[in-house]
PDB file of C-alpha atoms and ligand atoms in Angstrom:
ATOM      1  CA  UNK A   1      -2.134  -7.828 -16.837  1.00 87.00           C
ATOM      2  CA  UNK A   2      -3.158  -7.112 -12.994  1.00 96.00           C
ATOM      3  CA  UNK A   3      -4.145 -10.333 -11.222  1.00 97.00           C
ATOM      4  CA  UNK A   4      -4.663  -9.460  -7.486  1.00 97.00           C
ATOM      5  CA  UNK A   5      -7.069  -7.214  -6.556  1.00 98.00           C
ATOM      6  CA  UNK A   6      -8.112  -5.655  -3.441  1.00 97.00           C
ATOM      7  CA  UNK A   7     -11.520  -7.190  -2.128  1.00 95.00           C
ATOM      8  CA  UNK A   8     -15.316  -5.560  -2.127  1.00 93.00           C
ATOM      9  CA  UNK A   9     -14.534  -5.567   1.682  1.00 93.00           C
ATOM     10  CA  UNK A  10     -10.929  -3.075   1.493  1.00 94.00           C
ATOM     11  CA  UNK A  11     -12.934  -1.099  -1.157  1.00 94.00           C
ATOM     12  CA  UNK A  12     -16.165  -0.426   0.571  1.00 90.00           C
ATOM     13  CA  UNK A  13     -14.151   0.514   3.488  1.00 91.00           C
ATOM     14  CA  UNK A  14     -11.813   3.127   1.670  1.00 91.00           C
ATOM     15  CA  UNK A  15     -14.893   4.423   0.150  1.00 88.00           C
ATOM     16  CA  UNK A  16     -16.664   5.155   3.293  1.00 85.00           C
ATOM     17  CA  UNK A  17     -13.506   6.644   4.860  1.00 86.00           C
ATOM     18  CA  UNK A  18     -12.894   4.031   7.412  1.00 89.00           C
ATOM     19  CA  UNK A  19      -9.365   2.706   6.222  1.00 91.00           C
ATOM     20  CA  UNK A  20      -6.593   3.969   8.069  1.00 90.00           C
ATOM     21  CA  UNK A  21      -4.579   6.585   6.048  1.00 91.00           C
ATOM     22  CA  UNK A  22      -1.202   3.723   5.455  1.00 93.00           C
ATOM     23  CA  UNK A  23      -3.902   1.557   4.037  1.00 94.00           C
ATOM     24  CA  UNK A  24      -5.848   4.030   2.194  1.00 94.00           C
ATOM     25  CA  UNK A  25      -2.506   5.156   0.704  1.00 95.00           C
ATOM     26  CA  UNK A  26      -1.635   1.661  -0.429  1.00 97.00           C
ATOM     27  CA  UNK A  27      -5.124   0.263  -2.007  1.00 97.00           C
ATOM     28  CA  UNK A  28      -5.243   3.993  -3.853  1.00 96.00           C
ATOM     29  CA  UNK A  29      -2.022   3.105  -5.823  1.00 97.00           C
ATOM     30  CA  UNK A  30      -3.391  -0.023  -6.725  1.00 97.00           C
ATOM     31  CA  UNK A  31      -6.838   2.075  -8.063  1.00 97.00           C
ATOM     32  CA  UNK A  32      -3.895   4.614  -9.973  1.00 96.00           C
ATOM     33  CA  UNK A  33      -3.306   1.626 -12.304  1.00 94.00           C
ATOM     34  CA  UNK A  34      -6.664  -0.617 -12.468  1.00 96.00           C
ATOM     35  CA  UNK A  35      -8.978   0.390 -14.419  1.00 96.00           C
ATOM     36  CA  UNK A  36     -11.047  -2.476 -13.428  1.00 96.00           C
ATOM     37  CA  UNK A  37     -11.118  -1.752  -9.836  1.00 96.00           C
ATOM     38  CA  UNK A  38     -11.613   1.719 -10.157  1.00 96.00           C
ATOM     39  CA  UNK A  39     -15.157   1.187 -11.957  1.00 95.00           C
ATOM     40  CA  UNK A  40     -15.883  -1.358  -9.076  1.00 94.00           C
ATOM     41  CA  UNK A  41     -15.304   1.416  -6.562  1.00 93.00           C
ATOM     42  CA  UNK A  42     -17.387   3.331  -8.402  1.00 92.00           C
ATOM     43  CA  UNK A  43     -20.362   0.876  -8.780  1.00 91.00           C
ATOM     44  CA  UNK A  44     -20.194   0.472  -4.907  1.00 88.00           C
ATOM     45  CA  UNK A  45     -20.468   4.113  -4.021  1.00 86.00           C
ATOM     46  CA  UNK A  46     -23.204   4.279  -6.187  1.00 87.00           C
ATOM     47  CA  UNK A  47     -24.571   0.761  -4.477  1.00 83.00           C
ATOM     48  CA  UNK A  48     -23.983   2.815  -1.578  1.00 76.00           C
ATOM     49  CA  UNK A  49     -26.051   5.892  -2.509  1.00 77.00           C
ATOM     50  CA  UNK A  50     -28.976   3.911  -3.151  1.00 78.00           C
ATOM     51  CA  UNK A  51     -28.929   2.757  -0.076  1.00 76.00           C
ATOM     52  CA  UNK A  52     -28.699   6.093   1.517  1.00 72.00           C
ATOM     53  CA  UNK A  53     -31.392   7.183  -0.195  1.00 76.00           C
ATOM     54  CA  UNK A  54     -33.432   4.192   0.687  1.00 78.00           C
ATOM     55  CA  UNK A  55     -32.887   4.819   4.820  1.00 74.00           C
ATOM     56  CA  UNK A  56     -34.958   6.536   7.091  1.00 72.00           C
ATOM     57  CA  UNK A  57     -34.274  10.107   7.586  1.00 70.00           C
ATOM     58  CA  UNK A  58     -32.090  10.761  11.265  1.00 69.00           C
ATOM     59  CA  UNK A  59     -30.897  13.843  12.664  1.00 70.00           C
ATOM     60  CA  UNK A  60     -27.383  14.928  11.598  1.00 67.00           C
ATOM     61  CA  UNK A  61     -24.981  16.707  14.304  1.00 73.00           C
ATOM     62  CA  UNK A  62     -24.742  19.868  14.478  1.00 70.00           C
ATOM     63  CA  UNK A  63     -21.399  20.521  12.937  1.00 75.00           C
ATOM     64  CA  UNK A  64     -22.081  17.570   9.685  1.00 70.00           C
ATOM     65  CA  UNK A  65     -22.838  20.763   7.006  1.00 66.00           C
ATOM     66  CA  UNK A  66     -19.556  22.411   7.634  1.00 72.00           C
ATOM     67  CA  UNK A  67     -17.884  19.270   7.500  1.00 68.00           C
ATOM     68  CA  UNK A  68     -19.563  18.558   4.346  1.00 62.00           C
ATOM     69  CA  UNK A  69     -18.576  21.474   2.349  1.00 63.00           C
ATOM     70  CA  UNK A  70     -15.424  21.335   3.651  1.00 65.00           C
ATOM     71  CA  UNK A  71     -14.773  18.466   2.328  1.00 59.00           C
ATOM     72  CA  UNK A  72     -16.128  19.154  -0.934  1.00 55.00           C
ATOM     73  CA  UNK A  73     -14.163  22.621  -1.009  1.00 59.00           C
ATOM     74  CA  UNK A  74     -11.039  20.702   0.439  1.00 52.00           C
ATOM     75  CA  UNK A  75      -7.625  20.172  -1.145  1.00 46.00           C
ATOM     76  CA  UNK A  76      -8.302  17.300  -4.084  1.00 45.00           C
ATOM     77  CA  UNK A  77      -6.881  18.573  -7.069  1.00 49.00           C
ATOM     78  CA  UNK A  78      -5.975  16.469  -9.594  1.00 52.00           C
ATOM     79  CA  UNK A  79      -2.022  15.041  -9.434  1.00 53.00           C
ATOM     80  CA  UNK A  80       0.338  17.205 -11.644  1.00 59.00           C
ATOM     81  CA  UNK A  81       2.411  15.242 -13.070  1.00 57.00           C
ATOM     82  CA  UNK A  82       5.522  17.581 -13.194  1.00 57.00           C
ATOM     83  CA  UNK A  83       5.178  18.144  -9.560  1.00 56.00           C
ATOM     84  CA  UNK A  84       4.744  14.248  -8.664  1.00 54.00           C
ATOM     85  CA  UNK A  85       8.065  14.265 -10.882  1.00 53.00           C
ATOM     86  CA  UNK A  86       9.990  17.006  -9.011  1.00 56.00           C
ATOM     87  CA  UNK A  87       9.495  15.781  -5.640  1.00 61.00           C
ATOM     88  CA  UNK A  88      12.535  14.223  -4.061  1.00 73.00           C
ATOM     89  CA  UNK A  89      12.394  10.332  -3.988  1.00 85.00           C
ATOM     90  CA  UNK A  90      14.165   7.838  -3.807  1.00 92.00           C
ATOM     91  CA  UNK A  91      14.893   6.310  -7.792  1.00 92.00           C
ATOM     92  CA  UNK A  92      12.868   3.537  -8.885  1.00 94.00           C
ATOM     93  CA  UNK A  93      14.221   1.585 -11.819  1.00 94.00           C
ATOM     94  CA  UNK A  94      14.429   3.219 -15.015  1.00 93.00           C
ATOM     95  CA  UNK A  95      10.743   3.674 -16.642  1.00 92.00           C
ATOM     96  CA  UNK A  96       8.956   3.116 -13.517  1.00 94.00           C
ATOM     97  CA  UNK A  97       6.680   6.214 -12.889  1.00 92.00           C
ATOM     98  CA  UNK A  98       6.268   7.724  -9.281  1.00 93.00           C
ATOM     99  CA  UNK A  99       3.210   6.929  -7.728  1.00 95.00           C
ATOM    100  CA  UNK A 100       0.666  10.051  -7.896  1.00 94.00           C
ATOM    101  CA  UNK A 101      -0.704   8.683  -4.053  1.00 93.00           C
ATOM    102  CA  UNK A 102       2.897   9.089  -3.117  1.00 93.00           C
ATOM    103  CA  UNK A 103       2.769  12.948  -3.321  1.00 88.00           C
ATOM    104  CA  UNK A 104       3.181  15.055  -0.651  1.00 87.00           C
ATOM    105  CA  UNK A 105       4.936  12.367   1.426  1.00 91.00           C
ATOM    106  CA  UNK A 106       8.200  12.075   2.571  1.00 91.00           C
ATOM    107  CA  UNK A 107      10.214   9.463   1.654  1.00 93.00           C
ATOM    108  CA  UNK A 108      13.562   8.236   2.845  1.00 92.00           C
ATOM    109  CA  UNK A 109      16.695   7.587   0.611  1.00 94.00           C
ATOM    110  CA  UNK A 110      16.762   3.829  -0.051  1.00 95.00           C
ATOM    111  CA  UNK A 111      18.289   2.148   3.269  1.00 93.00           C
ATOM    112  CA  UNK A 112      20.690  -1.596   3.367  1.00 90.00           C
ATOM    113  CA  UNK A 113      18.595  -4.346   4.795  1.00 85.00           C
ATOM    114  CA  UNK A 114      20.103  -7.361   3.392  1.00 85.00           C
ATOM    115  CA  UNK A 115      22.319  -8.201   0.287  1.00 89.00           C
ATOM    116  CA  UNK A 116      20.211  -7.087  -2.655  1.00 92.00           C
ATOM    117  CA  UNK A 117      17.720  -5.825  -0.454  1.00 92.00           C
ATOM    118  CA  UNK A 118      16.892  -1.961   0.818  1.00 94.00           C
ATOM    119  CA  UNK A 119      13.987   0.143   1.856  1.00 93.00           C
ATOM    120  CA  UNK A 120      12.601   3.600   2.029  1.00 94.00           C
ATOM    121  CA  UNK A 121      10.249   4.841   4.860  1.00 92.00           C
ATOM    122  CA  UNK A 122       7.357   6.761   4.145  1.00 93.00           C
ATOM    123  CA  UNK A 123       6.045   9.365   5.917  1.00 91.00           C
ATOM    124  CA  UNK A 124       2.620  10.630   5.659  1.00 89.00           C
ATOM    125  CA  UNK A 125       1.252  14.196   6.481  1.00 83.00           C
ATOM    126  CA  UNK A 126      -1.377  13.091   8.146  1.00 77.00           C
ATOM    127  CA  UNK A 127      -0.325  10.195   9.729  1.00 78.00           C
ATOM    128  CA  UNK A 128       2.861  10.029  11.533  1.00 76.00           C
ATOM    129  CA  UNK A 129       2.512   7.301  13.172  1.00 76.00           C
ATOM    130  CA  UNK A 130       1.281   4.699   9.949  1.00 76.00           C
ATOM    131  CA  UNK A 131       4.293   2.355   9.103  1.00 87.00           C
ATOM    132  CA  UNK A 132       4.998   2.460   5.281  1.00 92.00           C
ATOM    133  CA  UNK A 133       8.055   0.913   3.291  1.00 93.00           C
ATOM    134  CA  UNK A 134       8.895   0.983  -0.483  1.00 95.00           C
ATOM    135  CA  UNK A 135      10.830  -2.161  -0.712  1.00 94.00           C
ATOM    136  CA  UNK A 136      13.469  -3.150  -3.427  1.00 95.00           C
ATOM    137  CA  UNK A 137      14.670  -6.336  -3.984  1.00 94.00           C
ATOM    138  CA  UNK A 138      17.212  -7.545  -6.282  1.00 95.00           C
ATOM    139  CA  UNK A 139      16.284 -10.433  -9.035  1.00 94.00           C
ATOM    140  CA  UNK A 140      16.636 -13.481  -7.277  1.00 93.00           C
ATOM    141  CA  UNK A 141      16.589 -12.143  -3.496  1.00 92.00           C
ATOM    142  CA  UNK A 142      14.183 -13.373  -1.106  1.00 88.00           C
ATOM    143  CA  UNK A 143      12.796 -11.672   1.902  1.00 83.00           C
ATOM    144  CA  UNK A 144      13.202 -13.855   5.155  1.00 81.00           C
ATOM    145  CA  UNK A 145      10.515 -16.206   5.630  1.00 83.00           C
ATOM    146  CA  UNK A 146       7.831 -14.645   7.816  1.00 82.00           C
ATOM    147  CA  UNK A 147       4.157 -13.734   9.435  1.00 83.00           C
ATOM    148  CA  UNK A 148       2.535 -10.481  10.465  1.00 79.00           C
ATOM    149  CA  UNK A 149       1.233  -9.510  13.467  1.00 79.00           C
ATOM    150  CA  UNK A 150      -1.554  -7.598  12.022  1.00 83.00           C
ATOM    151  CA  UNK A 151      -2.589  -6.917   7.907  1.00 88.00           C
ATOM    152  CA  UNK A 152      -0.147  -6.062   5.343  1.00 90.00           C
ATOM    153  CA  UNK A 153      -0.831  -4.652   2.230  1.00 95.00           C
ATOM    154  CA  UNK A 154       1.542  -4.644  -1.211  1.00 95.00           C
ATOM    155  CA  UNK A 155       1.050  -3.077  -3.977  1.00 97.00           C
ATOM    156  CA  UNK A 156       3.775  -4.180  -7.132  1.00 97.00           C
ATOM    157  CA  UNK A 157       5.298  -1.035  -8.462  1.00 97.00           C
ATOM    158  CA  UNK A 158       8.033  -3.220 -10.533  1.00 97.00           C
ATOM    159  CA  UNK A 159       9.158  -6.963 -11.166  1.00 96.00           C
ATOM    160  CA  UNK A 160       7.541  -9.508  -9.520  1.00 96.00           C
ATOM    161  CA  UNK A 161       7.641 -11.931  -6.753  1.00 95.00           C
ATOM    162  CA  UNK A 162       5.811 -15.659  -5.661  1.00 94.00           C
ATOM    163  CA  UNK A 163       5.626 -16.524  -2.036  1.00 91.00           C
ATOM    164  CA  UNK A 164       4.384 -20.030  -2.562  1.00 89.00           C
ATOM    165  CA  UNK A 165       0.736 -18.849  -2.789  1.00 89.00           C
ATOM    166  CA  UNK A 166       0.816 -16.935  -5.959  1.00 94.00           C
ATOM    167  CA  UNK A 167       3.186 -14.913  -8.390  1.00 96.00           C
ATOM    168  CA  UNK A 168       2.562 -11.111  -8.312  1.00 96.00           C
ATOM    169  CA  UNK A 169       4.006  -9.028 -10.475  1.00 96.00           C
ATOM    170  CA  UNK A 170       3.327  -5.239 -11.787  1.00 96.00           C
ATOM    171  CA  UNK A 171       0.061  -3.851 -10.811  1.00 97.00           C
ATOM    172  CA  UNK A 172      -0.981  -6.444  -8.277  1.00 98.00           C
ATOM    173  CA  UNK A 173      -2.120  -6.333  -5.054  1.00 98.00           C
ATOM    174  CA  UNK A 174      -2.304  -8.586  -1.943  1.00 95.00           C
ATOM    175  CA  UNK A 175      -3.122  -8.856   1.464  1.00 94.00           C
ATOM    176  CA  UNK A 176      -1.499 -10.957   4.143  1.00 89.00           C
ATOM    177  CA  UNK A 177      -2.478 -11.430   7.723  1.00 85.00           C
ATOM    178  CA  UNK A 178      -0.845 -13.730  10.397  1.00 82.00           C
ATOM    179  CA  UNK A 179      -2.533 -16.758   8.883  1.00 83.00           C
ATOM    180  CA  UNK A 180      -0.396 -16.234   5.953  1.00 85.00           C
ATOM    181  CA  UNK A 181       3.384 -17.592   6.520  1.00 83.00           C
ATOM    182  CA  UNK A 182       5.518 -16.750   3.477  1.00 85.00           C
ATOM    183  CA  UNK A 183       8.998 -16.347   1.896  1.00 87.00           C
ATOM    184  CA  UNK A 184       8.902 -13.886  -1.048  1.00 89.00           C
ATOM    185  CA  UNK A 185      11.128 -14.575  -4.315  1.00 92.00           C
ATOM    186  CA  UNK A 186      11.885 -12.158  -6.323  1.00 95.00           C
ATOM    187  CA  UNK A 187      11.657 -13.440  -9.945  1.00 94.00           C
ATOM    188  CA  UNK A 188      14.666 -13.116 -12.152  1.00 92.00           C
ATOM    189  CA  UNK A 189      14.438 -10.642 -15.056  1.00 91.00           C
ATOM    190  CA  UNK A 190      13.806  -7.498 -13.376  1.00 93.00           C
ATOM    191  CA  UNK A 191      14.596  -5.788  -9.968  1.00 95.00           C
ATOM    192  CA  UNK A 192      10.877  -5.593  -7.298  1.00 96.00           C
ATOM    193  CA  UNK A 193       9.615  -2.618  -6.166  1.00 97.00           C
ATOM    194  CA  UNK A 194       7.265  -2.988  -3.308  1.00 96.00           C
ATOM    195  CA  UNK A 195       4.663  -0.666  -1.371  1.00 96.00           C
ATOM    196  CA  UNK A 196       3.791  -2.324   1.484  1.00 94.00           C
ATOM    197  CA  UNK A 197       1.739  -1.095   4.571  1.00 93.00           C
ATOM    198  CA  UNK A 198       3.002  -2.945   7.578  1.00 88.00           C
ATOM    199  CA  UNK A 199       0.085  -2.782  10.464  1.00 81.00           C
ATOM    200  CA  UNK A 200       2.203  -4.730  12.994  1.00 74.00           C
ATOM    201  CA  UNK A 201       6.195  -5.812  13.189  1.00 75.00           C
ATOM    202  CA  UNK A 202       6.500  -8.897  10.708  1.00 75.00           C
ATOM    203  CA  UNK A 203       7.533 -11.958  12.580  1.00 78.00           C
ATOM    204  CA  UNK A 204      10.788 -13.482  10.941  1.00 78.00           C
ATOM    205  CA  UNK A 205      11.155 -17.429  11.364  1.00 74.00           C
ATOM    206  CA  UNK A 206      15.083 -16.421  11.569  1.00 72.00           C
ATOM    207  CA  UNK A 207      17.467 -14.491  14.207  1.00 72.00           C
ATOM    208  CA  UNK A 208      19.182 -12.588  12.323  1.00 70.00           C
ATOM    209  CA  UNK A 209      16.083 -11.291  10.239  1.00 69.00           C
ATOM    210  CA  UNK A 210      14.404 -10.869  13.388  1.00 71.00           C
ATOM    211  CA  UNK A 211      17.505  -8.535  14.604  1.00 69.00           C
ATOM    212  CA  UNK A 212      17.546  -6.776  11.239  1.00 68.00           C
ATOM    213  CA  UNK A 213      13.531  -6.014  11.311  1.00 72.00           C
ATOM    214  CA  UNK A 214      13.625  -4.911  14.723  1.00 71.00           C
ATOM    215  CA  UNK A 215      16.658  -2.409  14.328  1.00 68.00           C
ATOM    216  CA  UNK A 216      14.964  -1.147  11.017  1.00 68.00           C
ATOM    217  CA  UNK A 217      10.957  -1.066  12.827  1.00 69.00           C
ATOM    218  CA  UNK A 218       9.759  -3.407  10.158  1.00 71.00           C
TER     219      UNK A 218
HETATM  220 ZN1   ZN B   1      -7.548  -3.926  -9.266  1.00 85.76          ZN
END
């Protein structure tokens, strides 16, 4: 049962193509496993083509066909299962399936960041420079209590976790900004698997977390 949802506001935006790729990446693995918000994605697009149709007319550029069929013609096929199996990644805990959105990026082996706690870096094709991290955390574990300097965005592959404001667990999907000052928990049952989109370094209340994130870029 999914609880946390991405807002009209992150969904309008990935619609219209305006979310940076790290972002887009994270809200579409929410939309791989949410039925619900995948129909509301699809009644704002059509929201969206109403309006369209309702504007006045105004010259397009010069180069707006080709873009267009381009990006009809482009490279969208459907995921294929076997290959978003084959790909090397790093394992996620037995029964979890590899995100589909995750294809065709590279990602790290999982790296030591704490007891119980590691990551993997994700690369994307067509983003070098967007900061990504699958985190696991062991049953139990916390992350150090911090803020952001910027948005994050988490989507719950596995387990689940409460940071004082809510409990997430498999499917959900939140987003934090430096108003929000948190500790996550990682409930006890299961191990947490995390993709999170970092959009600036977290700020750790601690020292030693603050050494840690800064020698890992987090
Ligand atoms: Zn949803």
């Amino acid at each position: 049962m999914i609880e946390h949802h991405p807002d009209d506001e992150l969904l309008l935006s990935l619609a219209a193509g305006r979310l940076g790729a790290g972002q887009a990446l994270v809200v579409s693995t929410h939309l791989e496993g949410c039925t619900g918000c995948r129909a509301r994605l699809h009644t704002l697009q059509a929201l969206g083509a109403a309006m369209l149709e309702q504007a006045a007319p105004a010259a397009l550029d010069a180069g707006a066909w080709e873009r267009t069929l381009h990006r009809i013609e482009g490279p969208a096929p459907a995921p294929d299962p076997a290959a978003v199996a084959a790909a090397p990644h790093p394992a996620l805990p037995d029964g979890v399936p590899w995100p589909a959105s995750l294809r065709g990026c590279r990602v790290s082996g999982w790296h030591w960041m704490g007891p119980g706690m590691r990551y993997a870096s994700v690369g994307l094709p067509h983003d070098r420079a967007a900061t990504l991290y699958l985190l696991r955390i062991g049953e139990g574990r916390s992350l150090p209590r911090h803020t952001h300097g910027g948005i994050e965005l988490t989507q719950v592959l596995c387990g689940a976790f409460d940071d004082g404001r809510a409990r997430f667990g498999p499917g959900d999907f939140d987003a934090a900004d430096e108003s929000v000052h948190h500790q996550p928990l990682v409930q006890t049952g299961a191990t947490c698997v995390c993709l999170a989109y970092v959009g600036a370094r977290m700020r750790f209340d601690g020292r030693i977390a603050s050494l840690v994130g800064g020698w890992i870029g987090m």
